[in-house]
């Protein structure tokens, strides 16, 4: 592959940090990487499987220097010619072109808005393919103070073309840029006056939620996400324990394979309370018990009637006896009074008889 084919392609990624040992322990816990020593003293390689995808080195401890950060290397057929062109477009050279034995030639620059990047001309071996491997870098994003100006600058320097633009509301426009008809990355406004323009690199992972959990457990911080973005991919922005910003990207999954951590799958266990509706069977036996209660109550009604009839009969009997007693009592009184009057009248008759 000729050096002309590398123009505008993201070829290398390098972490400059204040603690290389801590970084070497952190990232393999979050993304599918491992470290490998290099032939250069003080330089460690990041490996994704058998592919070299980046490097790790100590950042010089300079007062007022940049914080730990990832540096992107963009391919060019000639580092020296691109340096001159970039300067004419308003860029500033931070490190003049230099050779890396058996590797290539590079230079470090700052774009017109202040974002740092590197130029690179490989000395041998093909650049990485268009499709990133698992653990490879899959997306690149520039946060800048002037999206339109950045599109013009990088377009002239690397041949990037303006792609689709996504309206993000108060956050402004997210501008896609393309290389050879393929989406290569995006540009957006910096979110805050204290945040300097910078490049952010995304690592391709199988599960963004798992990567976030691992980063937190290892001392990293979650800045944003995981969220689904246009195209169906899932992203999360994080910061390593030393302050280096990075992001992960999970490819969109087929509709038949829903993400385990989405809200759609979480409620499924939550629907388990349906068996908890088991009180319904418990309520069913109560229904027969309800009609059973009135039956004994209905049986009491005939009993009351019988009692009433018996009471009436008893009353009639008592009333009859009383009436009979009254009748017989009356007769006895009449007889007694008749006898008394007869007794009284008897002497009178006798007396009258004597007078004669």
PDB file of N, CA and C in Angstrom, residues 160-218:
ATOM      1  N   UNK A 160     -10.886  15.514   4.110  1.00  0.00           N
ATOM      2  CA  UNK A 160     -12.171  15.138   4.719  1.00  0.00           C
ATOM      3  C   UNK A 160     -13.287  15.993   4.133  1.00  0.00           C
ATOM      4  N   UNK A 161     -14.438  15.380   3.980  1.00  0.00           N
ATOM      5  CA  UNK A 161     -15.584  16.072   3.412  1.00  0.00           C
ATOM      6  C   UNK A 161     -16.728  16.128   4.420  1.00  0.00           C
ATOM      7  N   UNK A 162     -17.489  17.205   4.323  1.00  0.00           N
ATOM      8  CA  UNK A 162     -18.632  17.378   5.212  1.00  0.00           C
ATOM      9  C   UNK A 162     -19.697  16.323   4.905  1.00  0.00           C
ATOM     10  N   UNK A 163     -20.162  15.621   5.947  1.00  0.00           N
ATOM     11  CA  UNK A 163     -21.222  14.634   5.792  1.00  0.00           C
ATOM     12  C   UNK A 163     -22.531  15.151   6.368  1.00  0.00           C
ATOM     13  N   UNK A 164     -23.310  14.256   6.947  1.00  0.00           N
ATOM     14  CA  UNK A 164     -24.592  14.651   7.536  1.00  0.00           C
ATOM     15  C   UNK A 164     -24.374  15.462   8.812  1.00  0.00           C
ATOM     16  N   UNK A 165     -25.318  16.336   9.088  1.00  0.00           N
ATOM     17  CA  UNK A 165     -25.287  17.132  10.316  1.00  0.00           C
ATOM     18  C   UNK A 165     -26.499  16.772  11.167  1.00  0.00           C
ATOM     19  N   UNK A 166     -26.281  16.587  12.455  1.00  0.00           N
ATOM     20  CA  UNK A 166     -27.357  16.234  13.386  1.00  0.00           C
ATOM     21  C   UNK A 166     -27.579  17.384  14.364  1.00  0.00           C
ATOM     22  N   UNK A 167     -28.816  17.843  14.453  1.00  0.00           N
ATOM     23  CA  UNK A 167     -29.167  18.921  15.371  1.00  0.00           C
ATOM     24  C   UNK A 167     -29.256  18.372  16.796  1.00  0.00           C
ATOM     25  N   UNK A 168     -28.448  18.896  17.696  1.00  0.00           N
ATOM     26  CA  UNK A 168     -28.442  18.446  19.091  1.00  0.00           C
ATOM     27  C   UNK A 168     -29.066  19.480  20.022  1.00  0.00           C
ATOM     28  N   UNK A 169     -29.892  20.348  19.467  1.00  0.00           N
ATOM     29  CA  UNK A 169     -30.584  21.335  20.286  1.00  0.00           C
ATOM     30  C   UNK A 169     -29.634  22.366  20.854  1.00  0.00           C
ATOM     31  N   UNK A 170     -29.686  22.524  22.186  1.00  0.00           N
ATOM     32  CA  UNK A 170     -28.851  23.530  22.852  1.00  0.00           C
ATOM     33  C   UNK A 170     -27.365  23.230  22.717  1.00  0.00           C
ATOM     34  N   UNK A 171     -27.027  21.975  22.444  1.00  0.00           N
ATOM     35  CA  UNK A 171     -25.618  21.597  22.305  1.00  0.00           C
ATOM     36  C   UNK A 171     -25.069  21.938  20.925  1.00  0.00           C
ATOM     37  N   UNK A 172     -25.909  22.394  20.027  1.00  0.00           N
ATOM     38  CA  UNK A 172     -25.448  22.767  18.695  1.00  0.00           C
ATOM     39  C   UNK A 172     -25.603  21.650  17.681  1.00  0.00           C
ATOM     40  N   UNK A 173     -24.764  21.676  16.673  1.00  0.00           N
ATOM     41  CA  UNK A 173     -24.820  20.705  15.576  1.00  0.00           C
ATOM     42  C   UNK A 173     -23.677  19.704  15.680  1.00  0.00           C
ATOM     43  N   UNK A 174     -24.008  18.443  15.453  1.00  0.00           N
ATOM     44  CA  UNK A 174     -22.973  17.408  15.391  1.00  0.00           C
ATOM     45  C   UNK A 174     -22.706  17.148  13.913  1.00  0.00           C
ATOM     46  N   UNK A 175     -21.506  17.524  13.468  1.00  0.00           N
ATOM     47  CA  UNK A 175     -21.160  17.444  12.051  1.00  0.00           C
ATOM     48  C   UNK A 175     -20.322  16.195  11.755  1.00  0.00           C
ATOM     49  N   UNK A 176     -20.856  15.333  10.921  1.00  0.00           N
ATOM     50  CA  UNK A 176     -20.113  14.141  10.485  1.00  0.00           C
ATOM     51  C   UNK A 176     -19.134  14.543   9.388  1.00  0.00           C
ATOM     52  N   UNK A 177     -17.926  13.965   9.418  1.00  0.00           N
ATOM     53  CA  UNK A 177     -17.002  14.158   8.296  1.00  0.00           C
ATOM     54  C   UNK A 177     -16.654  12.798   7.698  1.00  0.00           C
ATOM     55  N   UNK A 178     -16.405  12.788   6.419  1.00  0.00           N
ATOM     56  CA  UNK A 178     -16.202  11.547   5.672  1.00  0.00           C
ATOM     57  C   UNK A 178     -14.857  11.541   4.952  1.00  0.00           C
ATOM     58  N   UNK A 179     -14.374  10.342   4.720  1.00  0.00           N
ATOM     59  CA  UNK A 179     -13.158  10.131   3.943  1.00  0.00           C
ATOM     60  C   UNK A 179     -13.442   9.051   2.910  1.00  0.00           C
ATOM     61  N   UNK A 180     -13.270   9.383   1.648  1.00  0.00           N
ATOM     62  CA  UNK A 180     -13.518   8.450   0.548  1.00  0.00           C
ATOM     63  C   UNK A 180     -14.939   7.884   0.607  1.00  0.00           C
ATOM     64  N   UNK A 181     -15.898   8.725   0.980  1.00  0.00           N
ATOM     65  CA  UNK A 181     -17.298   8.307   1.003  1.00  0.00           C
ATOM     66  C   UNK A 181     -17.727   7.567   2.245  1.00  0.00           C
ATOM     67  N   UNK A 182     -16.819   7.329   3.192  1.00  0.00           N
ATOM     68  CA  UNK A 182     -17.138   6.619   4.436  1.00  0.00           C
ATOM     69  C   UNK A 182     -17.056   7.569   5.627  1.00  0.00           C
ATOM     70  N   UNK A 183     -17.965   7.383   6.568  1.00  0.00           N
ATOM     71  CA  UNK A 183     -17.925   8.217   7.767  1.00  0.00           C
ATOM     72  C   UNK A 183     -16.645   7.941   8.541  1.00  0.00           C
ATOM     73  N   UNK A 184     -15.942   9.012   8.928  1.00  0.00           N
ATOM     74  CA  UNK A 184     -14.669   8.865   9.622  1.00  0.00           C
ATOM     75  C   UNK A 184     -14.714   9.396  11.049  1.00  0.00           C
ATOM     76  N   UNK A 185     -15.644  10.312  11.325  1.00  0.00           N
ATOM     77  CA  UNK A 185     -15.723  10.880  12.662  1.00  0.00           C
ATOM     78  C   UNK A 185     -16.719  12.009  12.713  1.00  0.00           C
ATOM     79  N   UNK A 186     -16.684  12.759  13.817  1.00  0.00           N
ATOM     80  CA  UNK A 186     -17.626  13.858  13.999  1.00  0.00           C
ATOM     81  C   UNK A 186     -16.979  15.054  14.663  1.00  0.00           C
ATOM     82  N   UNK A 187     -17.621  16.204  14.513  1.00  0.00           N
ATOM     83  CA  UNK A 187     -17.175  17.450  15.139  1.00  0.00           C
ATOM     84  C   UNK A 187     -18.363  18.105  15.829  1.00  0.00           C
ATOM     85  N   UNK A 188     -18.102  18.703  16.992  1.00  0.00           N
ATOM     86  CA  UNK A 188     -19.166  19.373  17.748  1.00  0.00           C
ATOM     87  C   UNK A 188     -18.570  20.504  18.563  1.00  0.00           C
ATOM     88  N   UNK A 189     -19.446  21.314  19.145  1.00  0.00           N
ATOM     89  CA  UNK A 189     -18.996  22.424  19.986  1.00  0.00           C
ATOM     90  C   UNK A 189     -18.519  21.913  21.338  1.00  0.00           C
ATOM     91  N   UNK A 190     -17.510  22.587  21.892  1.00  0.00           N
ATOM     92  CA  UNK A 190     -17.080  22.251  23.255  1.00  0.00           C
ATOM     93  C   UNK A 190     -18.218  22.606  24.203  1.00  0.00           C
ATOM     94  N   UNK A 191     -18.423  21.777  25.225  1.00  0.00           N
ATOM     95  CA  UNK A 191     -19.535  21.973  26.156  1.00  0.00           C
ATOM     96  C   UNK A 191     -19.044  22.663  27.422  1.00  0.00           C
ATOM     97  N   UNK A 192     -18.764  23.953  27.307  1.00  0.00           N
ATOM     98  CA  UNK A 192     -18.327  24.723  28.470  1.00  0.00           C
ATOM     99  C   UNK A 192     -17.102  25.550  28.158  1.00  0.00           C
ATOM    100  N   UNK A 193     -17.037  26.754  28.699  1.00  0.00           N
ATOM    101  CA  UNK A 193     -15.902  27.640  28.406  1.00  0.00           C
ATOM    102  C   UNK A 193     -14.578  27.161  28.989  1.00  0.00           C
ATOM    103  N   UNK A 194     -14.634  26.330  30.036  1.00  0.00           N
ATOM    104  CA  UNK A 194     -13.399  25.862  30.669  1.00  0.00           C
ATOM    105  C   UNK A 194     -12.828  24.615  30.008  1.00  0.00           C
ATOM    106  N   UNK A 195     -13.560  24.046  29.052  1.00  0.00           N
ATOM    107  CA  UNK A 195     -13.100  22.823  28.381  1.00  0.00           C
ATOM    108  C   UNK A 195     -12.344  23.207  27.109  1.00  0.00           C
ATOM    109  N   UNK A 196     -11.077  22.813  27.001  1.00  0.00           N
ATOM    110  CA  UNK A 196     -10.309  23.183  25.807  1.00  0.00           C
ATOM    111  C   UNK A 196     -10.670  22.296  24.618  1.00  0.00           C
ATOM    112  N   UNK A 197     -10.508  22.793  23.397  1.00  0.00           N
ATOM    113  CA  UNK A 197     -10.726  21.954  22.213  1.00  0.00           C
ATOM    114  C   UNK A 197      -9.821  20.727  22.261  1.00  0.00           C
ATOM    115  N   UNK A 198     -10.364  19.584  21.889  1.00  0.00           N
ATOM    116  CA  UNK A 198      -9.575  18.349  21.962  1.00  0.00           C
ATOM    117  C   UNK A 198     -10.206  17.258  21.112  1.00  0.00           C
ATOM    118  N   UNK A 199      -9.409  16.232  20.835  1.00  0.00           N
ATOM    119  CA  UNK A 199      -9.879  15.045  20.128  1.00  0.00           C
ATOM    120  C   UNK A 199     -10.214  13.961  21.145  1.00  0.00           C
ATOM    121  N   UNK A 200     -11.279  13.207  20.856  1.00  0.00           N
ATOM    122  CA  UNK A 200     -11.706  12.092  21.704  1.00  0.00           C
ATOM    123  C   UNK A 200     -11.766  10.832  20.854  1.00  0.00           C
ATOM    124  N   UNK A 201     -11.124   9.769  21.331  1.00  0.00           N
ATOM    125  CA  UNK A 201     -11.093   8.503  20.587  1.00  0.00           C
ATOM    126  C   UNK A 201     -12.013   7.479  21.237  1.00  0.00           C
ATOM    127  N   UNK A 202     -12.734   6.718  20.397  1.00  0.00           N
ATOM    128  CA  UNK A 202     -13.691   5.702  20.849  1.00  0.00           C
ATOM    129  C   UNK A 202     -13.120   4.307  20.595  1.00  0.00           C
ATOM    130  N   UNK A 203     -13.215   3.453  21.609  1.00  0.00           N
ATOM    131  CA  UNK A 203     -12.754   2.069  21.494  1.00  0.00           C
ATOM    132  C   UNK A 203     -13.955   1.165  21.241  1.00  0.00           C
ATOM    133  N   UNK A 204     -13.835   0.284  20.270  1.00  0.00           N
ATOM    134  CA  UNK A 204     -14.919  -0.646  19.930  1.00  0.00           C
ATOM    135  C   UNK A 204     -14.970  -1.767  20.967  1.00  0.00           C
ATOM    136  N   UNK A 205     -16.126  -1.907  21.645  1.00  0.00           N
ATOM    137  CA  UNK A 205     -16.303  -2.939  22.672  1.00  0.00           C
ATOM    138  C   UNK A 205     -17.563  -3.740  22.381  1.00  0.00           C
ATOM    139  N   UNK A 206     -17.663  -4.901  23.008  1.00  0.00           N
ATOM    140  CA  UNK A 206     -18.842  -5.756  22.823  1.00  0.00           C
ATOM    141  C   UNK A 206     -20.020  -5.289  23.668  1.00  0.00           C
ATOM    142  N   UNK A 207     -19.745  -4.694  24.831  1.00  0.00           N
ATOM    143  CA  UNK A 207     -20.814  -4.299  25.754  1.00  0.00           C
ATOM    144  C   UNK A 207     -20.401  -3.011  26.468  1.00  0.00           C
ATOM    145  N   UNK A 208     -21.045  -1.903  26.132  1.00  0.00           N
ATOM    146  CA  UNK A 208     -20.686  -0.611  26.725  1.00  0.00           C
ATOM    147  C   UNK A 208     -21.002  -0.565  28.220  1.00  0.00           C
ATOM    148  N   UNK A 209     -22.077  -1.203  28.645  1.00  0.00           N
ATOM    149  CA  UNK A 209     -22.432  -1.217  30.069  1.00  0.00           C
ATOM    150  C   UNK A 209     -21.382  -1.952  30.898  1.00  0.00           C
ATOM    151  N   UNK A 210     -20.908  -3.037  30.349  1.00  0.00           N
ATOM    152  CA  UNK A 210     -19.881  -3.801  31.065  1.00  0.00           C
ATOM    153  C   UNK A 210     -18.588  -2.994  31.163  1.00  0.00           C
ATOM    154  N   UNK A 211     -18.247  -2.276  30.088  1.00  0.00           N
ATOM    155  CA  UNK A 211     -17.042  -1.449  30.096  1.00  0.00           C
ATOM    156  C   UNK A 211     -17.150  -0.337  31.135  1.00  0.00           C
ATOM    157  N   UNK A 212     -18.323   0.276  31.232  1.00  0.00           N
ATOM    158  CA  UNK A 212     -18.537   1.343  32.214  1.00  0.00           C
ATOM    159  C   UNK A 212     -18.403   0.798  33.634  1.00  0.00           C
ATOM    160  N   UNK A 213     -19.010  -0.342  33.889  1.00  0.00           N
ATOM    161  CA  UNK A 213     -18.934  -0.942  35.224  1.00  0.00           C
ATOM    162  C   UNK A 213     -17.490  -1.271  35.590  1.00  0.00           C
ATOM    163  N   UNK A 214     -16.735  -1.792  34.623  1.00  0.00           N
ATOM    164  CA  UNK A 214     -15.338  -2.140  34.877  1.00  0.00           C
ATOM    165  C   UNK A 214     -14.503  -0.892  35.133  1.00  0.00           C
ATOM    166  N   UNK A 215     -14.779   0.177  34.379  1.00  0.00           N
ATOM    167  CA  UNK A 215     -14.031   1.422  34.565  1.00  0.00           C
ATOM    168  C   UNK A 215     -14.268   2.001  35.954  1.00  0.00           C
ATOM    169  N   UNK A 216     -15.513   1.995  36.398  1.00  0.00           N
ATOM    170  CA  UNK A 216     -15.833   2.506  37.733  1.00  0.00           C
ATOM    171  C   UNK A 216     -15.139   1.677  38.811  1.00  0.00           C
ATOM    172  N   UNK A 217     -15.165   0.367  38.639  1.00  0.00           N
ATOM    173  CA  UNK A 217     -14.549  -0.519  39.629  1.00  0.00           C
ATOM    174  C   UNK A 217     -13.040  -0.324  39.692  1.00  0.00           C
ATOM    175  N   UNK A 218     -12.444   0.111  38.571  1.00  0.00           N
ATOM    176  CA  UNK A 218     -10.991   0.285  38.509  1.00  0.00           C
ATOM    177  C   UNK A 218     -10.554   1.708  38.837  1.00  0.00           C
TER     178      UNK A 218
END
